[in-house]
Every structure is written in C-alpha cells, then in structure tokens.
PDB file of C-alpha atoms in Angstrom:
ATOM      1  CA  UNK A 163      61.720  14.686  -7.755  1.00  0.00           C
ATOM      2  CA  UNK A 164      61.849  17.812  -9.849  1.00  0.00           C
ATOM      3  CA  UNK A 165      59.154  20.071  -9.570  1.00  0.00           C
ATOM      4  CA  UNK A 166      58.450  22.747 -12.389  1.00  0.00           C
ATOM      5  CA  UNK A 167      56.009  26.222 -11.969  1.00  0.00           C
ATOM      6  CA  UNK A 168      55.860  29.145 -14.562  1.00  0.00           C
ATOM      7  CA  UNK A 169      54.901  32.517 -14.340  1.00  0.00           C
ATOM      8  CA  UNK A 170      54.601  35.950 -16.337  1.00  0.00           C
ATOM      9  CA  UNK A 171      57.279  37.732 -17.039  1.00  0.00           C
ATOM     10  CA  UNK A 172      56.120  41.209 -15.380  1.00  0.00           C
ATOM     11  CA  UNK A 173      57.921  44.425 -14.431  1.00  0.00           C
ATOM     12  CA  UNK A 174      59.593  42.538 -11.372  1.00  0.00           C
ATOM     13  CA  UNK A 175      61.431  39.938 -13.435  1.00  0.00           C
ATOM     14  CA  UNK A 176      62.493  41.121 -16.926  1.00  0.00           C
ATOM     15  CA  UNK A 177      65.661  40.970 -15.794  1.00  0.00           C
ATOM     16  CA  UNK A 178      65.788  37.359 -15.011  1.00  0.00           C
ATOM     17  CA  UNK A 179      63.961  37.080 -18.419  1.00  0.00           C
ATOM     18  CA  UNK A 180      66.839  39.406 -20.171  1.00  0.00           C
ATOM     19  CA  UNK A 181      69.219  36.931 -19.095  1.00  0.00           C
ATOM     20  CA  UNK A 182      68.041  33.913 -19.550  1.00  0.00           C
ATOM     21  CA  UNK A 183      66.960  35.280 -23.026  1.00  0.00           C
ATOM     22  CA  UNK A 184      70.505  36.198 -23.784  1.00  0.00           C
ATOM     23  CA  UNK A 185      71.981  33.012 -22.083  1.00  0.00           C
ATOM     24  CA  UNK A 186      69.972  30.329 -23.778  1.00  0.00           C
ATOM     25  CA  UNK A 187      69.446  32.665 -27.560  1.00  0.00           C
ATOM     26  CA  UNK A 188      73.527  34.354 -26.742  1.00  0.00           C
ATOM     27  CA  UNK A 189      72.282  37.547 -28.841  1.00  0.00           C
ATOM     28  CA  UNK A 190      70.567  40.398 -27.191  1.00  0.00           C
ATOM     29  CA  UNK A 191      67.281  40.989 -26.512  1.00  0.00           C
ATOM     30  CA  UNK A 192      65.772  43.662 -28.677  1.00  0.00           C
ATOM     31  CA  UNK A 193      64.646  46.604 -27.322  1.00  0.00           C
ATOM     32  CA  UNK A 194      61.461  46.624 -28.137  1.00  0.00           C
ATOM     33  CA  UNK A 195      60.534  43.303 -27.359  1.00  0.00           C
ATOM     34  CA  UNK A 196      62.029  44.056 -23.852  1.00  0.00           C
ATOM     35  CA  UNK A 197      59.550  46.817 -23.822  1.00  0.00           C
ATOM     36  CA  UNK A 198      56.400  45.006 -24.649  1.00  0.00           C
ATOM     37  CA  UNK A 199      56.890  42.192 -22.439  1.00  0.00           C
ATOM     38  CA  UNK A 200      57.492  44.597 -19.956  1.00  0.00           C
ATOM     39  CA  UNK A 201      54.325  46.691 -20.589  1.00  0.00           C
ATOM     40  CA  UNK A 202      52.573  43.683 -21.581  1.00  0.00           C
ATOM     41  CA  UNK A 203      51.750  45.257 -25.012  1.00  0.00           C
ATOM     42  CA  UNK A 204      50.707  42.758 -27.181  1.00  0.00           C
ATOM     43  CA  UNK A 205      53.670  40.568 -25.979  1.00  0.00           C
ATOM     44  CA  UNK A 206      53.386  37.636 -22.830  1.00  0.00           C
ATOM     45  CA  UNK A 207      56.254  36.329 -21.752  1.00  0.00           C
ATOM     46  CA  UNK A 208      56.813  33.356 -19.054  1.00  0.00           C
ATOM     47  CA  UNK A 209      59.677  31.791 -17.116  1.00  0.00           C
ATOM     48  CA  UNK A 210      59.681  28.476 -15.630  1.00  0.00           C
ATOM     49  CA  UNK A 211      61.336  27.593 -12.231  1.00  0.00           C
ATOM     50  CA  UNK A 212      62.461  24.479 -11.343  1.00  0.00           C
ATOM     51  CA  UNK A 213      61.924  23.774  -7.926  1.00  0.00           C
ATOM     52  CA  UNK A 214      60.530  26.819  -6.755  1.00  0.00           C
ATOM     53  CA  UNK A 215      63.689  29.106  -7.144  1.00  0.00           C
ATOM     54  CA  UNK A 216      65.725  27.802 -10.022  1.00  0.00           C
ATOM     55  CA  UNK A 217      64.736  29.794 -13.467  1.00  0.00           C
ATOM     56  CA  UNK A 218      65.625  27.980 -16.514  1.00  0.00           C
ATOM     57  CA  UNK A 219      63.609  28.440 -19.588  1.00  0.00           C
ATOM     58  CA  UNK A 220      61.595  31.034 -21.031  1.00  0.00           C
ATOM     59  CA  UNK A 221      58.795  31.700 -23.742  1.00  0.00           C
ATOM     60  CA  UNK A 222      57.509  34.476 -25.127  1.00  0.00           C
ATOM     61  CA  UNK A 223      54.343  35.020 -27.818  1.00  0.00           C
ATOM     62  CA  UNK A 224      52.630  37.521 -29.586  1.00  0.00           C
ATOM     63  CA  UNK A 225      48.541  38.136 -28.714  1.00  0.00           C
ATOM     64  CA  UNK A 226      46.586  38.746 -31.271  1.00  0.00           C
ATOM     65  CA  UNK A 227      42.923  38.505 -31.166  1.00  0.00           C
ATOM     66  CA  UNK A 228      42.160  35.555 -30.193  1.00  0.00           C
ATOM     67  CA  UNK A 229      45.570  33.845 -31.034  1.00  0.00           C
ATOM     68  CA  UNK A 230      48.959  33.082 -29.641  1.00  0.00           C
ATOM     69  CA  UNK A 231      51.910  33.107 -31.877  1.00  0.00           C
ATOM     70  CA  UNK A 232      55.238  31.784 -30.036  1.00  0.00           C
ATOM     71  CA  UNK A 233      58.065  33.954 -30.962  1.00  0.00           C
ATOM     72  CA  UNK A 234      60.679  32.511 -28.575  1.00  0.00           C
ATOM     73  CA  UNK A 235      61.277  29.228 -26.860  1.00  0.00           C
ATOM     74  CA  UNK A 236      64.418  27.974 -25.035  1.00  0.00           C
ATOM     75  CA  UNK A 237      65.851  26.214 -22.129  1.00  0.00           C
ATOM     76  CA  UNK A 238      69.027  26.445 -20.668  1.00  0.00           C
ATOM     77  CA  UNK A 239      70.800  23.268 -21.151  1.00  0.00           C
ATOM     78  CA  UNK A 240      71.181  21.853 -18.043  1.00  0.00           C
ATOM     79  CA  UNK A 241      67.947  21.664 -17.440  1.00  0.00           C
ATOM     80  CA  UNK A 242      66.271  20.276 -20.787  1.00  0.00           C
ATOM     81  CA  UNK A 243      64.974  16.864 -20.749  1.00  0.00           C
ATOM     82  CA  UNK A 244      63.088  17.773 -17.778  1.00  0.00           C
ATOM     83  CA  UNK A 245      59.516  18.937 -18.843  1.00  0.00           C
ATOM     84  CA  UNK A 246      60.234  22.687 -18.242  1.00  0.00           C
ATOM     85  CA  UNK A 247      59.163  23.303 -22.416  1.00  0.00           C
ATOM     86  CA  UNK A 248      55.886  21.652 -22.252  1.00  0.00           C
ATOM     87  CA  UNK A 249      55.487  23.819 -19.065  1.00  0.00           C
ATOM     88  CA  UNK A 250      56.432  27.112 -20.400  1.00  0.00           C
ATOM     89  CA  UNK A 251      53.260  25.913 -23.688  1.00  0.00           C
ATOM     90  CA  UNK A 252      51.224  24.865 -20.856  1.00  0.00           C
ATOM     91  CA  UNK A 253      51.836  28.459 -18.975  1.00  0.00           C
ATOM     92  CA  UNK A 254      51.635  31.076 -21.852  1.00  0.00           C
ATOM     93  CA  UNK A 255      47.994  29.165 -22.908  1.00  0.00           C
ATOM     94  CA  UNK A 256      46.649  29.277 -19.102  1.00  0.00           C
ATOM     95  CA  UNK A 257      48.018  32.796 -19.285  1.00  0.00           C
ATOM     96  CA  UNK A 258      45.810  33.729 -21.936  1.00  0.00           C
ATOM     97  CA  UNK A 259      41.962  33.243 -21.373  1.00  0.00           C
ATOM     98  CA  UNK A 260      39.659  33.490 -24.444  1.00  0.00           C
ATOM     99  CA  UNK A 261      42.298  32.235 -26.963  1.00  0.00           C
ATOM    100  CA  UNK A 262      41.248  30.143 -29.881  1.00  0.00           C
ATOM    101  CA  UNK A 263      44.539  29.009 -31.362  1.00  0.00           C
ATOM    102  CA  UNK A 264      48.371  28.495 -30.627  1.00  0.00           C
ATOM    103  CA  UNK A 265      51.451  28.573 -33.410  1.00  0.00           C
ATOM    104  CA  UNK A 266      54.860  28.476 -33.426  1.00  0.00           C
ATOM    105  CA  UNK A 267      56.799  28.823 -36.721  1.00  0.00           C
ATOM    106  CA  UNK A 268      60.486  27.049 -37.106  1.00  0.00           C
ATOM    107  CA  UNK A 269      63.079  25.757 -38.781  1.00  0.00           C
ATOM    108  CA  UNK A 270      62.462  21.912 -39.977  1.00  0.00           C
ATOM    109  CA  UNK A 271      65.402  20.767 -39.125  1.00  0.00           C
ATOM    110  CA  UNK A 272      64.811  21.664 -35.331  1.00  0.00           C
ATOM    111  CA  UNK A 273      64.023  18.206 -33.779  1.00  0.00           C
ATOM    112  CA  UNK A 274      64.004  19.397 -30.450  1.00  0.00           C
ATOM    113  CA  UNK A 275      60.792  21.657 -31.408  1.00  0.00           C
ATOM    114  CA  UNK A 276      59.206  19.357 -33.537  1.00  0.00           C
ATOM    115  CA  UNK A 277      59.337  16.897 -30.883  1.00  0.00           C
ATOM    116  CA  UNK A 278      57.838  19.199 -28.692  1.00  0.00           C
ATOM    117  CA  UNK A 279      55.208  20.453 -30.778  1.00  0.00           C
ATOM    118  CA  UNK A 280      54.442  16.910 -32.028  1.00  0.00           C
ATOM    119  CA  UNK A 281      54.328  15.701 -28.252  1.00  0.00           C
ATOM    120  CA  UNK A 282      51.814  18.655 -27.294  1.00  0.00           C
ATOM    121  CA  UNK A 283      49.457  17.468 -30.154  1.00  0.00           C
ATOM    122  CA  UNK A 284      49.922  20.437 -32.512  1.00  0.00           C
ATOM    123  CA  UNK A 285      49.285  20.258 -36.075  1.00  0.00           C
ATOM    124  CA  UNK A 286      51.514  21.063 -38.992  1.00  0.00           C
ATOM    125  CA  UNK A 287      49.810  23.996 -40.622  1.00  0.00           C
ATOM    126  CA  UNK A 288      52.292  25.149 -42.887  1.00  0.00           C
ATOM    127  CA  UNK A 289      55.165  24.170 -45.006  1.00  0.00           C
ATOM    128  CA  UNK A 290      57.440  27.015 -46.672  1.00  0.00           C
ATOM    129  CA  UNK A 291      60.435  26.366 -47.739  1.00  0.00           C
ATOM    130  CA  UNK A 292      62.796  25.675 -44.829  1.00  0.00           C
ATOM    131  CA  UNK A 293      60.419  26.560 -42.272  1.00  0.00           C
ATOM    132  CA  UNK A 294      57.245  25.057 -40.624  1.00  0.00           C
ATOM    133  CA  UNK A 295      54.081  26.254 -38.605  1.00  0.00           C
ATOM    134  CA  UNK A 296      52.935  24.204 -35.976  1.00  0.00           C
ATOM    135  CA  UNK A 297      49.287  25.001 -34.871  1.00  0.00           C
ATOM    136  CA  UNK A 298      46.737  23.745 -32.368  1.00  0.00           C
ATOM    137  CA  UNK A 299      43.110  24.612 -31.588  1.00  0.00           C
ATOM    138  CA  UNK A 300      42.111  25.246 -28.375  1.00  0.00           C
ATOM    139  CA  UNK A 301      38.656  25.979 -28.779  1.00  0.00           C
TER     140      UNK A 301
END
C-alpha cells in the first residue's frame, strides 16, 4: 500500500524542490521564486513523499491575506494516479492557518487539473479566454 506525507519546502530542502520543479515543469526555476520559498516571503511551497522517502510532486502558492493562490502544481510521472496532488492541496491548506479561500488559475484544456480541482470540490470562478480560475471557500 502506498503511503503519501507532505511537508514545507524550507531552507533544508529547496534543493529537492529545485529539482523536482525543473524535472516535472523542464524549465528553470526562477530566481526569485527560489528565494521566497526559501525565505518563506509571501511564497509556501510543499513536497510530497511517497512512502516516507520517495519525493515526487510539488506545489507552491502565493499568501495573500487571507488567501492562497496556487502558482505551481506537478507530479512526476511515475507517480501520478496515486493521490500525491490531492495531498500536496490538502498540505499547502493545513499549512496555512487563518485562510479564507484557495485558487488556482489554468489552462481549460488541462484535464488533469480540472479533474483535480473538480474532485477537491472547487468552484469555477472565472472564465477568460483560454484560461480558468478554480476557487474554494474554506471558511
């Protein structure tokens, strides 16, 4: 049985984040992005593990008040189909205490995320264009 635990992305394991980042996205991680997850300034990231000890997925979101906007979501193949996206949602919300709402803006034509989103009971907010906002209260 597969067994799936996240946690923050903290000054001890950027790099794993950096790689699985560039792995899963194959660009590289900006900068400054690398910097605020880092610092934790303004920016959470989280990694899940499968099995203890295996990392293979990250996400990453923007605080804001009282709001979480997801900037980056990804698994490495292998391991999707598994649960380890609804665990990486699941992880950035229990990360941040006091938050009202949750969003993630993509492209329509991404199945995988509106499956996910859609599966997680979010709500389509927003329509523009190509793109779509998924949002969920948690209040």
């Amino acid at each position: 049985m597969t067994s799936l635990s996240t946690g923050p992305a903290s000054k001890m394991t950027i790099g794993v984040y950096k790689m699985l980042y560039e792995t899963i996205f194959a660009t590289k991680l900006d900068d400054e992005l690398y910097a605020n997850i880092k610092n934790s300034n303004g920016v959470h990231g989280e990694i899940v593990y499968m099995n203890g000890d295996v990392a293979c997925g990250i996400i990453s979101g923007e605080i804001n008040a009282k709001k979480i906007k997801i900037t980056s979501i990804g698994v490495l193949e292998a391991y999707r189909r598994h649960g380890a996206a609804v665990s990486l949602v699941n992880g950035l919300i229990a990360s941040q205490k006091n938050v009202e709402s949750i969003s993630c803006t993509f492209e329509k034509s991404n199945t995988a995320l509106v499956n996910l989103f859609t599966k997680l009971e979010f709500k389509v907010a927003e329509e523009a264009g190509e793109n779509v906002t998924y949002e969920k209260n948690l209040a």
